[in-house]
Structures are given as C-alpha cells and as structure tokens.
Short mmCIF file of C-alpha atoms in Angstrom, two decimals:
data_model
loop_
_atom_site.label_atom_id
_atom_site.label_comp_id
_atom_site.label_asym_id
_atom_site.label_seq_id
_atom_site.Cartn_x
_atom_site.Cartn_y
_atom_site.Cartn_z
CA MET C 1453 106.40 66.57 132.48
CA SER C 1454 102.74 66.10 131.68
CA ARG C 1455 102.10 69.84 131.77
CA PHE C 1456 104.36 70.36 128.80
CA THR C 1457 102.51 67.92 126.61
CA ALA C 1458 99.39 69.98 127.20
CA LEU C 1459 100.94 73.12 125.73
CA ASP C 1460 100.41 74.20 122.15
CA ARG C 1461 103.43 75.11 120.04
CA ASP C 1462 103.29 78.84 120.69
CA ALA C 1463 103.44 78.37 124.40
CA ALA C 1464 106.22 75.86 123.96
CA TYR C 1465 108.32 78.44 122.19
CA ARG C 1466 107.74 80.96 124.94
CA ALA C 1467 108.42 78.33 127.54
CA GLU C 1468 111.71 77.37 125.97
CA PRO C 1469 113.89 79.46 128.31
CA ALA C 1470 111.92 78.04 131.22
CA ILE C 1471 112.61 74.54 129.99
CA GLN C 1472 116.29 75.31 129.94
CA THR C 1473 116.24 76.30 133.59
CA ILE C 1474 114.12 73.31 134.56
CA PHE C 1475 116.42 70.88 132.76
CA PRO C 1476 119.89 72.30 133.16
CA ARG C 1477 122.40 70.98 130.73
CA SER C 1478 124.47 69.38 133.45
CA GLN C 1479 121.70 66.85 134.03
CA GLN C 1480 121.05 63.85 131.86
CA ILE C 1481 117.71 64.08 130.11
CA SER C 1482 115.92 60.77 129.90
CA ARG C 1483 115.02 59.53 126.48
CA THR C 1484 111.30 59.65 127.31
CA ARG C 1485 111.44 63.26 128.37
CA ALA C 1486 113.56 64.16 125.38
CA THR C 1487 111.04 62.53 123.07
CA LYS C 1488 108.20 64.47 124.60
CA LEU C 1489 110.13 67.72 124.37
CA ARG C 1490 111.07 67.02 120.78
CA SER C 1491 107.43 66.84 119.83
CA LEU C 1492 107.06 70.41 121.02
CA PHE C 1493 110.08 71.78 119.20
CA PRO C 1494 109.95 71.14 115.50
CA ARG C 1495 113.19 69.66 114.39
CA ARG C 1496 113.55 72.06 111.54
CA ILE C 1497 113.62 75.09 113.78
CA ALA C 1498 116.37 73.63 115.94
CA GLU C 1499 118.20 72.69 112.79
CA SER C 1500 117.93 76.14 111.33
CA TYR C 1501 119.62 77.45 114.44
CA PHE C 1502 122.37 74.88 114.10
CA TRP C 1503 123.09 75.34 110.43
CA THR C 1504 123.03 79.09 110.63
CA CYS C 1505 125.98 79.07 112.91
CA HIS C 1506 127.96 76.03 111.96
CA GLU C 1507 129.37 75.00 108.64
CA SER C 1508 131.70 72.27 107.60
CA LEU C 1509 135.38 72.79 107.80
CA PRO C 1510 137.23 72.16 104.57
CA ALA C 1511 138.02 68.51 103.87
CA PRO C 1512 141.70 67.66 104.14
CA GLY C 1513 143.25 68.56 100.85
CA GLY C 1514 139.92 69.75 99.50
CA ALA C 1515 138.73 73.17 98.35
CA SER C 1516 138.47 75.68 101.13
CA ASN C 1517 135.18 77.36 101.85
CA SER C 1518 136.60 79.27 104.75
CA HIS C 1519 135.88 82.54 102.97
CA ARG C 1520 132.31 81.99 104.13
CA SER C 1521 132.69 83.05 107.73
CA ARG C 1522 130.19 81.88 110.25
CA VAL C 1523 129.47 82.94 113.77
CA ALA C 1524 130.80 79.76 115.33
CA ARG C 1525 133.05 76.86 114.51
CA VAL C 1526 132.63 73.14 115.10
CA THR C 1527 135.98 71.96 116.29
CA PRO C 1528 137.15 68.68 114.78
CA GLY C 1529 137.29 65.94 117.34
CA SER C 1530 134.94 67.59 119.82
CA SER C 1531 132.04 65.50 118.67
CA THR C 1532 133.39 62.27 120.12
CA ASP C 1533 132.16 63.14 123.61
CA ASP C 1534 128.37 63.26 123.70
CA ASN C 1535 128.16 65.38 126.80
CA ASN C 1536 130.93 67.73 125.78
CA THR C 1537 129.69 71.29 125.83
CA SER C 1538 132.89 72.70 124.45
CA HIS C 1539 131.17 74.05 121.37
CA LYS C 1540 128.24 75.44 123.23
CA CYS C 1541 126.26 78.06 121.43
CA SER C 1542 126.82 81.23 123.41
CA ILE C 1543 125.45 83.83 121.07
CA GLY C 1544 122.16 84.24 122.83
CA VAL C 1545 119.80 82.25 120.62
CA GLY C 1546 118.63 79.88 123.35
CA LEU C 1547 121.06 77.08 122.64
CA GLU C 1548 123.54 77.97 125.37
CA ASP C 1549 125.39 75.00 126.79
CA TRP C 1550 123.99 72.44 124.39
CA SER C 1551 126.09 69.35 124.02
CA ILE C 1552 126.06 66.95 121.09
CA ARG C 1553 123.77 64.68 123.07
CA ASP C 1554 121.41 67.56 123.73
CA CYS C 1555 121.33 68.38 120.02
CA ARG C 1556 120.41 64.79 119.26
CA ASP C 1557 117.78 64.72 121.98
CA PHE C 1558 116.15 67.76 120.49
CA GLY C 1559 116.16 66.24 117.08
CA VAL C 1560 119.04 68.08 115.44
CA ASP C 1561 120.70 65.56 113.20
CA THR C 1562 124.32 65.86 114.16
CA THR C 1563 125.54 62.77 112.38
CA GLU C 1564 125.86 64.79 109.22
CA ALA C 1565 127.47 67.63 111.15
CA THR C 1566 130.01 65.23 112.60
CA ALA C 1567 130.72 63.74 109.22
CA ALA C 1568 131.09 67.21 107.74
CA VAL C 1569 133.54 68.18 110.44
CA GLN C 1570 135.59 65.16 109.56
CA GLY C 1571 135.43 66.16 105.95
CA ARG C 1572 133.41 63.20 104.74
CA VAL C 1573 130.17 64.75 103.45
CA PRO C 1574 129.09 68.30 102.65
CA PRO C 1575 126.65 69.96 105.11
CA ARG C 1576 122.92 69.98 104.44
CA ARG C 1577 121.05 73.25 104.24
CA ALA C 1578 118.50 74.00 106.97
CA SER C 1579 115.06 73.16 105.70
CA GLN C 1580 112.13 75.49 105.73
CA SER C 1581 110.42 75.81 109.06
CA PHE C 1582 106.71 75.31 109.45
CA SER C 1583 106.33 78.90 110.53
CA THR C 1584 107.59 79.97 107.11
CA ARG C 1585 105.03 77.84 105.34
CA LEU C 1586 102.40 79.26 107.61
CA LEU C 1587 103.48 82.81 107.01
CA ALA C 1588 104.37 82.76 103.31
CA PRO C 1589 100.81 83.71 102.28
CA PHE C 1590 100.96 86.52 104.82
CA ALA C 1591 104.21 87.73 103.29
CA LEU C 1592 102.62 87.64 99.87
CA ALA C 1593 99.70 89.67 101.18
CA LEU C 1594 102.12 92.11 102.74
CA ALA C 1595 103.94 92.50 99.45
CA LEU C 1596 100.66 92.94 97.61
CA SER C 1597 99.44 95.55 100.06
CA THR C 1598 102.45 97.77 99.46
CA GLY C 1599 101.26 98.19 95.90
CA SER C 1600 104.53 97.25 94.26
CA PRO C 1601 104.61 95.89 90.70
CA ALA C 1602 104.05 92.20 89.99
CA ALA C 1603 107.70 91.22 89.80
CA ALA C 1604 108.45 92.81 93.19
CA GLN C 1605 105.49 91.00 94.81
CA ALA C 1606 106.89 87.63 93.92
CA ASN C 1607 110.33 88.74 95.08
CA ALA C 1608 109.19 89.75 98.53
CA ALA C 1609 107.38 86.48 99.15
CA ARG C 1610 110.36 84.51 97.87
CA GLY C 1611 112.54 86.78 99.99
CA LEU C 1612 110.79 85.61 103.14
CA GLN C 1613 111.50 82.01 102.13
CA VAL C 1614 115.16 82.86 101.59
CA ILE C 1615 115.32 84.58 104.97
CA SER C 1616 113.86 81.60 106.77
CA ASP C 1617 115.94 79.05 104.93
CA HIS C 1618 119.17 80.76 105.78
CA GLY C 1619 118.39 81.19 109.47
CA CYS C 1620 118.57 84.96 109.46
CA ALA C 1621 116.16 84.97 112.38
CA ALA C 1622 118.74 83.24 114.52
CA CYS C 1623 120.42 86.62 114.81
CA HIS C 1624 117.70 89.15 113.97
CA SER C 1625 114.09 89.57 114.96
CA ILE C 1626 112.26 89.70 111.63
CA PRO C 1627 108.55 90.44 111.08
CA GLY C 1628 107.09 87.45 109.29
CA VAL C 1629 109.35 84.90 110.98
CA ARG C 1630 107.61 83.88 114.15
CA TRP C 1631 110.53 82.08 115.77
CA PRO C 1632 113.40 82.26 116.49
CA VAL C 1633 113.69 85.85 117.57
CA GLY C 1634 117.38 86.58 117.39
CA ARG C 1635 119.20 89.09 119.54
CA VAL C 1636 122.65 89.04 118.00
CA GLY C 1637 122.03 91.80 115.50
CA PRO C 1638 119.57 94.68 115.41
CA PRO C 1639 115.84 94.09 114.94
CA LEU C 1640 114.70 94.37 111.34
CA ALA C 1641 111.16 95.60 111.98
CA GLY C 1642 110.47 98.57 109.74
CA PHE C 1643 113.76 98.07 107.93
CA GLY C 1644 112.39 99.64 104.79
CA ARG C 1645 112.40 102.98 106.59
CA HIS C 1646 115.91 102.78 108.01
CA VAL C 1647 118.28 105.30 106.50
CA TYR C 1648 121.48 103.24 106.68
CA ILE C 1649 122.39 99.59 106.30
CA ALA C 1650 124.92 98.51 108.92
CA GLY C 1651 125.57 102.19 109.51
CA VAL C 1652 127.69 102.58 106.39
CA LEU C 1653 125.52 102.04 103.30
CA THR C 1654 122.56 104.17 102.32
CA ASN C 1655 119.44 102.05 102.30
CA SER C 1656 118.20 100.94 98.92
CA PRO C 1657 117.21 97.47 97.69
CA GLU C 1658 120.34 97.31 95.51
CA ALA C 1659 122.69 98.27 98.35
CA LEU C 1660 120.91 95.83 100.65
CA ALA C 1661 121.34 93.00 98.17
CA ARG C 1662 125.02 93.88 97.92
CA TRP C 1663 125.34 93.78 101.71
CA LEU C 1664 123.54 90.46 101.98
CA ARG C 1665 125.72 88.83 99.35
CA ASP C 1666 129.01 89.73 101.03
CA PRO C 1667 128.91 91.67 104.31
CA GLN C 1668 132.67 91.46 104.81
CA ALA C 1669 133.29 93.24 101.53
CA VAL C 1670 131.28 96.20 102.84
CA LYS C 1671 132.36 96.19 106.47
CA LEU C 1672 135.37 94.02 107.06
CA ARG C 1673 134.99 93.26 110.76
CA THR C 1674 131.24 92.76 110.86
CA ALA C 1675 129.92 89.78 112.77
CA MET C 1676 127.30 89.18 110.12
CA PRO C 1677 128.25 86.05 108.26
CA ASN C 1678 128.31 85.52 104.53
CA VAL C 1679 125.74 82.77 104.21
CA GLY C 1680 126.36 82.22 100.52
CA LEU C 1681 123.29 83.80 98.92
CA SER C 1682 123.05 83.89 95.17
CA GLU C 1683 122.29 87.20 93.43
CA ALA C 1684 118.65 86.26 92.95
CA GLN C 1685 118.27 85.18 96.55
CA ALA C 1686 119.90 88.36 97.82
CA SER C 1687 117.61 90.50 95.65
CA ASP C 1688 114.54 88.64 96.87
CA ALA C 1689 115.55 88.96 100.51
CA ALA C 1690 116.35 92.64 99.98
CA ALA C 1691 112.94 93.16 98.39
CA TYR C 1692 111.23 91.62 101.39
CA LEU C 1693 113.23 93.64 103.91
CA SER C 1694 112.66 96.84 101.93
CA SER C 1695 108.92 96.18 102.09
CA LEU C 1696 108.94 96.30 105.88
CA LYS C 1697 107.73 99.81 106.67
CA MET X 952 66.05 127.93 131.97
CA ALA X 953 67.49 127.51 135.45
CA VAL X 954 69.43 124.49 134.26
CA ILE X 955 71.01 126.35 131.38
CA LYS X 956 71.84 129.25 133.67
CA ARG X 957 73.46 126.85 136.06
CA VAL X 958 75.46 125.20 133.30
CA ILE X 959 76.66 128.57 132.04
CA LEU X 960 77.62 129.60 135.55
CA VAL X 961 79.58 126.38 136.04
CA LEU X 962 81.38 126.85 132.73
CA VAL X 963 82.27 130.46 133.53
CA ALA X 964 83.49 129.41 136.95
CA LEU X 965 85.64 126.67 135.44
CA GLY X 966 87.04 129.12 132.89
CA ALA X 967 87.90 131.60 135.60
CA LEU X 968 89.50 128.87 137.65
CA GLY X 969 91.55 127.75 134.65
CA ALA X 970 92.67 131.31 133.95
CA GLY X 971 93.56 131.81 137.59
CA VAL X 972 95.61 128.65 137.75
CA SER X 973 97.42 129.59 134.53
CA ILE X 974 98.27 133.06 135.80
CA TRP X 975 99.49 131.58 139.05
CA MET X 976 101.67 129.05 137.21
CA ILE X 977 103.17 131.72 134.99
CA GLN X 978 103.79 134.24 137.75
CA THR X 979 105.35 131.78 140.14
CA GLY X 980 107.53 130.29 137.42
CA PHE X 981 106.01 126.89 138.07
CA TYR X 982 106.63 125.72 134.50
CA ASP X 983 110.25 124.73 133.96
CA VAL X 984 111.60 126.11 130.69
CA ALA X 985 115.05 124.50 131.02
CA ALA X 986 116.24 122.96 127.78
CA THR X 987 118.24 120.48 129.82
CA GLN X 988 115.02 118.97 131.16
CA PRO X 989 113.14 116.60 128.85
CA HIS X 990 109.62 117.08 127.58
CA LEU X 991 107.00 114.52 128.46
CA GLU X 992 106.92 112.01 125.63
CA ILE X 993 103.29 112.72 124.93
CA ALA X 994 103.84 116.49 124.93
CA TYR X 995 106.70 116.08 122.47
CA GLY X 996 104.60 113.86 120.25
CA VAL X 997 101.71 116.32 120.23
CA MET X 998 103.96 119.28 119.44
CA HIS X 999 105.68 117.44 116.64
CA HIS X 1000 102.36 116.36 115.17
CA ALA X 1001 101.03 119.90 115.42
CA MET X 1002 104.10 121.20 113.61
CA ARG X 1003 103.69 118.72 110.76
CA ARG X 1004 100.00 119.51 110.39
CA SER X 1005 100.67 123.24 110.41
CA VAL X 1006 103.29 122.94 107.69
CA LYS X 1007 101.14 120.63 105.58
CA ALA X 1008 98.30 123.13 105.69
CA ARG X 1009 100.43 125.89 104.20
CA VAL X 1010 102.21 124.35 101.23
CA ALA X 1011 99.38 124.03 98.73
CA ASP X 1012 100.47 127.06 96.68
CA ILE X 1013 104.16 126.23 96.52
CA LYS X 1014 105.36 125.28 93.06
CA VAL X 1015 108.25 122.85 93.31
CA PRO X 1016 110.89 123.36 90.60
CA PRO X 1017 112.94 120.44 89.25
CA LEU X 1018 115.34 119.45 92.02
CA ASP X 1019 117.66 116.98 90.35
CA GLN X 1020 120.25 119.19 88.64
CA PRO X 1021 123.74 118.41 89.95
CA ALA X 1022 124.66 122.11 90.04
CA LEU X 1023 121.68 122.87 92.27
CA ILE X 1024 122.50 119.99 94.59
CA ALA X 1025 126.15 121.03 94.78
CA ARG X 1026 125.12 124.56 95.72
CA GLY X 1027 122.80 123.09 98.33
CA ASP X 1028 125.68 121.01 99.69
CA ALA X 1029 127.81 124.11 100.21
CA LEU X 1030 124.93 125.98 101.86
CA TYR X 1031 124.13 122.99 104.07
CA ARG X 1032 127.66 122.87 105.43
CA GLU X 1033 127.61 126.63 105.92
CA HIS X 1034 124.24 127.01 107.68
CA CYS X 1035 122.63 123.69 108.59
CA LEU X 1036 125.43 121.42 109.80
CA GLN X 1037 125.93 123.28 113.07
CA CYS X 1038 122.55 122.21 114.42
CA HIS X 1039 121.47 119.25 112.36
CA GLY X 1040 124.79 117.51 111.83
CA GLY X 1041 125.14 115.30 108.79
CA PRO X 1042 125.79 111.65 107.90
CA GLY X 1043 128.61 110.67 110.22
CA VAL X 1044 129.21 114.27 111.26
CA SER X 1045 128.25 115.56 114.67
CA PRO X 1046 126.39 118.84 115.11
CA HIS X 1047 128.25 121.60 116.89
CA PRO X 1048 127.64 122.03 120.63
CA ILE X 1049 124.91 124.54 119.81
CA GLY X 1050 122.81 121.83 118.22
CA LEU X 1051 123.39 119.22 120.89
CA GLY X 1052 121.96 121.52 123.54
CA MET X 1053 118.72 122.31 121.72
CA ARG X 1054 115.17 121.37 122.64
CA PRO X 1055 113.15 120.39 120.55
CA LEU X 1056 115.94 118.48 118.91
CA PRO X 1057 117.10 119.45 115.43
CA SER X 1058 116.00 116.44 113.45
CA ASN X 1059 118.22 114.22 111.36
CA LEU X 1060 117.83 115.59 107.84
CA ALA X 1061 118.73 112.36 106.06
CA LEU X 1062 115.54 110.97 107.56
CA ALA X 1063 113.53 114.11 106.79
CA GLY X 1064 114.84 114.11 103.23
CA GLY X 1065 113.34 110.71 102.69
CA ASP X 1066 110.09 111.34 104.55
CA TRP X 1067 109.09 114.93 103.80
CA PRO X 1068 107.74 116.22 100.50
CA PRO X 1069 110.00 118.90 98.96
CA ALA X 1070 107.40 121.64 99.34
CA GLU X 1071 107.28 121.11 103.11
CA ILE X 1072 111.05 121.11 103.42
CA TYR X 1073 111.18 124.37 101.49
CA TRP X 1074 108.49 125.90 103.70
CA VAL X 1075 110.38 125.07 106.89
CA VAL X 1076 113.66 126.37 105.44
CA LYS X 1077 111.95 129.61 104.45
CA HIS X 1078 109.77 130.27 107.50
CA GLY X 1079 111.37 128.30 110.30
CA VAL X 1080 109.41 126.85 113.20
CA ARG X 1081 108.37 129.26 115.92
CA LEU X 1082 109.12 128.15 119.50
CA SER X 1083 111.80 125.83 118.21
CA ALA X 1084 115.28 126.97 117.35
CA MET X 1085 114.74 126.49 113.61
CA PRO X 1086 115.20 129.91 112.02
CA GLY X 1087 113.45 131.11 108.89
CA TRP X 1088 115.88 131.89 106.12
CA GLU X 1089 113.54 133.96 104.01
CA TYR X 1090 115.46 137.17 104.66
CA ARG X 1091 118.90 135.61 104.61
CA LEU X 1092 118.88 133.38 101.52
CA SER X 1093 117.56 133.89 98.03
CA GLU X 1094 114.75 131.74 96.62
CA ALA X 1095 117.21 129.85 94.44
CA ASP X 1096 119.42 129.12 97.44
CA MET X 1097 116.51 127.88 99.52
CA TRP X 1098 115.50 125.52 96.74
CA ALA X 1099 119.13 124.40 96.49
CA VAL X 1100 119.11 123.46 100.15
CA THR X 1101 115.82 121.65 99.63
CA ALA X 1102 117.26 119.72 96.71
CA PHE X 1103 120.29 118.73 98.75
CA VAL X 1104 118.22 117.58 101.72
CA LYS X 1105 116.07 115.45 99.40
CA GLN X 1106 119.30 113.84 98.14
CA LEU X 1107 120.76 113.39 101.61
CA PRO X 1108 119.38 109.86 102.25
CA HIS X 1109 121.46 108.71 99.28
CA VAL X 1110 124.72 110.24 100.48
CA SER X 1111 126.82 107.66 102.28
CA PRO X 1112 128.45 108.80 105.50
CA GLN X 1113 131.87 108.18 104.01
CA ALA X 1114 131.15 110.42 101.03
CA PHE X 1115 129.80 113.20 103.23
CA MET X 1116 132.70 113.07 105.65
CA SER X 1117 135.40 112.92 103.00
CA ALA X 1118 134.01 115.74 100.89
CA ALA X 1119 135.07 118.55 103.20
CA PRO X 1120 137.52 117.27 105.80
CA ALA X 1121 138.75 120.72 106.77
CA PHE X 1122 135.28 121.77 107.79
CA THR X 1123 134.45 118.71 109.89
CA SER X 1124 137.71 118.88 111.76
CA ALA X 1125 136.95 122.47 112.73
CA TRP X 1126 134.51 121.07 115.32
CA ALA X 1127 135.87 122.36 118.58
CA THR X 1128 135.61 120.15 121.65
CA THR X 1129 134.12 121.83 124.66
CA SER X 1130 135.60 122.02 128.11
CA HIS X 1131 132.97 119.56 129.35
CA ALA X 1132 134.25 116.85 127.03
CA ASP X 1133 137.62 116.87 128.75
CA ALA X 1134 136.22 116.54 132.27
CA ALA X 1135 137.16 113.36 134.12
CA PRO X 1136 134.34 111.12 135.42
CA THR X 1137 133.19 112.24 138.86
CA HIS X 1138 131.02 109.28 139.88
CA ALA X 1139 130.43 105.62 139.15
CA ALA X 1140 128.30 104.88 136.09
CA ASP X 1141 124.69 105.76 136.88
CA ALA X 1142 121.83 104.68 134.63
CA ARG X 1143 119.50 107.44 135.82
CA VAL X 1144 122.05 110.09 134.97
CA GLY X 1145 122.51 108.27 131.67
CA LYS X 1146 118.83 108.59 130.86
CA HIS X 1147 119.03 112.31 131.46
CA LEU X 1148 122.21 112.61 129.40
CA ILE X 1149 120.93 110.64 126.45
CA ALA X 1150 118.64 113.56 125.75
CA GLN X 1151 121.64 115.90 125.70
CA TYR X 1152 123.45 114.20 122.85
CA MET X 1153 120.65 114.10 120.29
CA CYS X 1154 120.48 110.31 120.37
CA ALA X 1155 116.72 110.57 119.88
CA THR X 1156 117.14 112.07 116.42
CA CYS X 1157 118.49 108.81 115.04
CA HIS X 1158 117.32 105.99 117.30
CA GLN X 1159 114.15 104.60 118.81
CA ILE X 1160 114.74 104.59 122.55
CA PRO X 1161 111.99 103.64 125.01
CA GLY X 1162 111.22 106.38 127.52
CA ILE X 1163 112.98 109.22 125.69
CA ALA X 1164 110.85 112.01 124.24
CA GLY X 1165 111.02 112.23 120.47
CA ALA X 1166 113.05 109.02 120.09
CA VAL X 1167 111.03 107.42 117.32
CA ASN X 1168 113.48 107.67 114.45
CA ALA X 1169 114.97 105.03 112.20
CA VAL X 1170 118.29 106.38 111.05
CA GLY X 1171 120.19 103.91 113.17
CA PRO X 1172 118.95 100.64 114.68
CA PRO X 1173 116.31 100.65 117.41
CA LEU X 1174 117.75 100.48 120.92
CA GLY X 1175 114.74 98.92 122.65
CA ASN X 1176 116.55 95.66 123.39
CA ILE X 1177 120.13 96.87 123.15
CA ALA X 1178 120.99 95.34 126.51
CA ASP X 1179 120.13 91.88 125.15
CA ARG X 1180 122.01 92.25 121.92
CA VAL X 1181 125.29 90.48 121.40
CA PHE X 1182 127.11 92.99 119.23
CA ILE X 1183 127.51 96.74 119.14
CA GLY X 1184 127.71 98.14 115.66
CA GLY X 1185 128.11 94.60 114.40
CA VAL X 1186 131.72 94.61 115.54
CA LEU X 1187 132.19 94.88 119.31
CA ASN X 1188 130.88 92.48 121.92
CA ASN X 1189 128.23 94.14 124.03
CA THR X 1190 129.83 94.91 127.37
CA PRO X 1191 129.64 98.17 129.37
CA ASP X 1192 133.29 98.94 128.61
CA ASN X 1193 132.83 98.32 124.91
CA MET X 1194 129.67 100.37 124.81
CA THR X 1195 131.58 103.24 126.43
CA ARG X 1196 134.32 102.86 123.82
CA TRP X 1197 131.75 102.89 121.06
CA LEU X 1198 130.02 106.00 122.37
CA LEU X 1199 133.28 107.87 122.81
CA ASN X 1200 134.37 107.33 119.23
CA PRO X 1201 132.24 105.23 116.88
CA GLN X 1202 134.29 106.33 113.90
CA ARG X 1203 137.39 104.62 115.24
CA ILE X 1204 135.54 101.31 115.56
CA ASN X 1205 133.39 101.56 112.43
CA PRO X 1206 135.07 104.01 110.06
CA GLY X 1207 132.51 105.55 107.77
CA SER X 1208 129.64 104.84 110.14
CA GLY X 1209 126.63 107.12 110.08
CA MET X 1210 127.02 107.55 113.82
CA PRO X 1211 129.12 110.59 114.45
CA ASN X 1212 131.74 111.20 117.10
CA LEU X 1213 129.76 113.36 119.50
CA HIS X 1214 132.77 114.35 121.60
CA MET X 1215 131.30 113.00 124.81
CA SER X 1216 133.15 113.16 128.07
CA GLU X 1217 134.08 109.75 129.43
CA GLY X 1218 131.80 110.13 132.44
CA ASP X 1219 128.84 110.91 130.19
CA ALA X 1220 129.60 107.91 127.98
CA ARG X 1221 129.75 105.61 131.01
CA ASP X 1222 126.44 106.89 132.33
CA ILE X 1223 124.74 106.51 128.97
CA ALA X 1224 126.18 103.01 128.59
CA ALA X 1225 124.75 102.18 132.01
CA PHE X 1226 121.34 103.42 130.93
CA LEU X 1227 121.47 101.44 127.69
CA ALA X 1228 122.30 98.36 129.72
CA THR X 1229 118.87 98.66 131.34
CA LEU X 1230 116.98 98.47 128.02
CA HIS X 1231 115.78 94.89 127.73
CA GLY X 1232 113.34 93.58 125.14
CA ASP X 1233 109.98 92.03 125.89
CA ASP X 1234 111.01 88.42 125.44
CA ARG X 1235 113.64 88.30 128.17
#
C-alpha cells in the first residue's frame, strides 16, 4: 500500500486499472486503504463518471424527466445492499463491478443518488474537475491561437468547461480533458476537421450544437445521451469541438 | 588532386552500381506492380505529398470564377454523378467496383472539398494525376463544366448523406453487385486477411487506420482504438458479429449514414471485422 501513496496524481490515473486488478471488487477494502486510495483519486472525477451515467428516476407522481436518456439506470431498491454490484458500470470507463460500498469508499457521494432514486431529492450536477481548472487557460490559449473573433474565443474556453461539467469525457477521449479517457464513443481529437457528425450530419458548429442539444432527435437509436444542455452551453461546447483541428 | 579523383571515382562507381541494380530490378520484374498489394505507408505518404506540391506549384495563374451560383452547382451535381461517382463515391454512396480496386485510392471528395482550394481542385479535374487513375478532363469537358464540377465539390462537405442519396435514387440503385460479393465465406475469420482486404474497400479514404497506407482521413471516426470502443456507429454493441453486420450494410443500421454499403461478401466482412478487433488504443 505504501507504494501508492508515493505516486503523483498522473501515475495514479494510469495505475487505476492496475489497482482494480490488485483489489478485485469481490474483496472487502479496508477503510484505511480506501482512505489512502481516495486521496489519489479526486472525488470530483469519480463523481463526474457517476453523474454522467446515472440520473434520478422520476419521483412517484412527479414530472417525468425520462426523456433525458442516460447510458445506465439506477434501479430503485438496489442501493440497500452495500456490496450489491447489480448496477455495475459496464461501459468501459473503469468503474466495472463497483458496488455502492465501493462508490462510497472512493468518495462518490451516493447518499444523494440513493435519495434521488427514491424520489426524495433532485440529483446534483457533477462539479468541475481539477483537470478542467488546470486546463482552462490552455483551452483559452488554444482558442486564441486559432485566430477566431473575440466572441468565439470566450465560447471555446467556456465550451471546455461545459464538456468537463457534463462528463463528456466519460465516453469520449477529448483533447483538453486529461482524464477520464472514454472509450464508449469515438475519439474527438481533431473533430473540427471531421466531415460528418455521427455519420449523418455535415459538420458545422450549428449542426454540432443541434446534435449536442438532442442527439435522439437527429439519430433516434444513438447511445449518446441527452445530457440536458442549454442552447448557450451547446453552442459553447460546439465552438470548442470545432476548434480542435 | 588524388583525393578528388578518388571521390569522383567512388561516386561514378556508386552511380553505375545504382543503375545496374535498377536495370536488374526492372528486367527481372522484381518490383510488384499489383494494385491488390498495398504501398508502404511511407511511400504512399511521399507520393501524396509530392502530388500536392506539384499541383500547388501550377495553379498560380488560374483565375477562380464565382462558384456559389445554384445553377452552376446543380450542373456540377449532374456531372459528378455522371463522371466522378464511379471512382470517388459520394456521401453515403459507394463507388462502383472500378473505384474500389484502384491504387492509389480515389480520395473522398467531401474531405477534399473542404481542404483543397478551388484552383487546385480545378487543376486536378482538368489535368488529372499521372500514374494514378485520375484522368484529365480537359479534352472531354468544357471549361464551364469543369468549373461546375469544382463548385459542386467545394459544396460537397455541406451535403448531408441523406440529401445526396435521396436526390437520385435510380442512379444509386444501378450499382451492380459483383460475383465476388455473393461468394460464401471459405475460411474462419482471419485478421491478417482482413488487413489485406481493408485496403480493397477504400476504407482508408474515410478513416484513420493504423498500419494502412493512406489511412489518415477524417471523414468518419478514427479506428485506432475501435477494438476498445463500446459502440459501433453509436448504435450497435461492439462484437465481431455486430461489426460484420455493420460492414455488410451500414445503411440498414444507420439510415442516412455517410458510410456507404460497399457490397462486401460476408467472408470479407468477417475478416475485416477480425482485423478491426486487433486495433487497441494506447491506454489499454
């Protein structure tokens, strides 16, 4: 265990798959070890994974938000068993076979998730990861270097914030977001030069914003979820992605 | 003086040796000219670069007329379907077998339309590219028609696959399947055969694929880590069977997709799917 405390954060991220093989989910992780591991994995990054994929189910009798599809569902009642891996994350983002207890050990606050599942409180948005704060000036420099007008520069930098906040990197590998590096959807490096969006739309910032706002309206069976972006957020994110050459 | 003489002698000897080796290679047929064999990636890259530089050096005197009139673009559309579609294909439309078998590959023109200046597109339409299969149309089309084609190609990145496919259904359905496409699979899926085959279906013109000559294009998503990815086309789970289904008919799974139905045989699709299953990214 002591060798992990000696690692810096970068190495910890790379070591994450190794940690999963060293501590298989079937074993109990001691509180001490969990605490040490948690110091290596910023809570916000684990949370951004969680909230990208899970949302609250509608409260009984309340308004339905099921039109916002997500990649995974939290089944009501499954949260009572701490070691239950029934809602394991199997979409290849490194959270395979996590149980509720594992989520708690790694610092994901599941009490709100549980309450949301039971319809008591609305879910909280994933907060901005430290890598975004680190990289926002870089994104601004990137936007500046493409020579776009002043309004577009601000959009691209804000777009990177939007992308990180909504956990896009849980499914895509995105330049400017250090971690996670998602493998669910295609990599977005150089997206500004791609000819088509999702294979069906011609690539322009306007079409991209339209796609981001409601993927199902463009391509009904796509696995890409509607994460509830506003028009401004979608435009900003589209501006950032269009700047990736 | 003796040193210079010696240097000259060495150079002459080397030159003679080089000439001798070249003559030997040519006479014995050592160099394989088969279009079914791939180029080395670096050779392909050098040739492509040389072609771009050659074209760029010859367009200075070309005056580009206005290219945004709808009538001009419509004329270019008709000419494109008449003369260009067979080799280059179009958004969502496969080239004819003649194009699939070509080396160097006929490039995807939606990508070229976005990347190339109009003068260079016009130059290539007019003069062709020697030692590739691109013909020069100077003696077959009028100036106005060649500019019409140029205008259409410049517009092509903004034409959605659905619009292109629906505009002339009779023409696209005239694509005749070949006898190879009907052949039953003769062996179990083989990734090495798949790597060879992927160069026979023009995949490189739209995708970045590691290890395939000329596969540096961004029409569709990069395939460098396709084996690790969870979904195919955003719709199917990534399994060998589903990848085969996708390759055999992407339009059935994603109607209106830019990826055309290439009329592959099932054996070829299985082999290519096996090869794609070997493409893992760096982080796994």
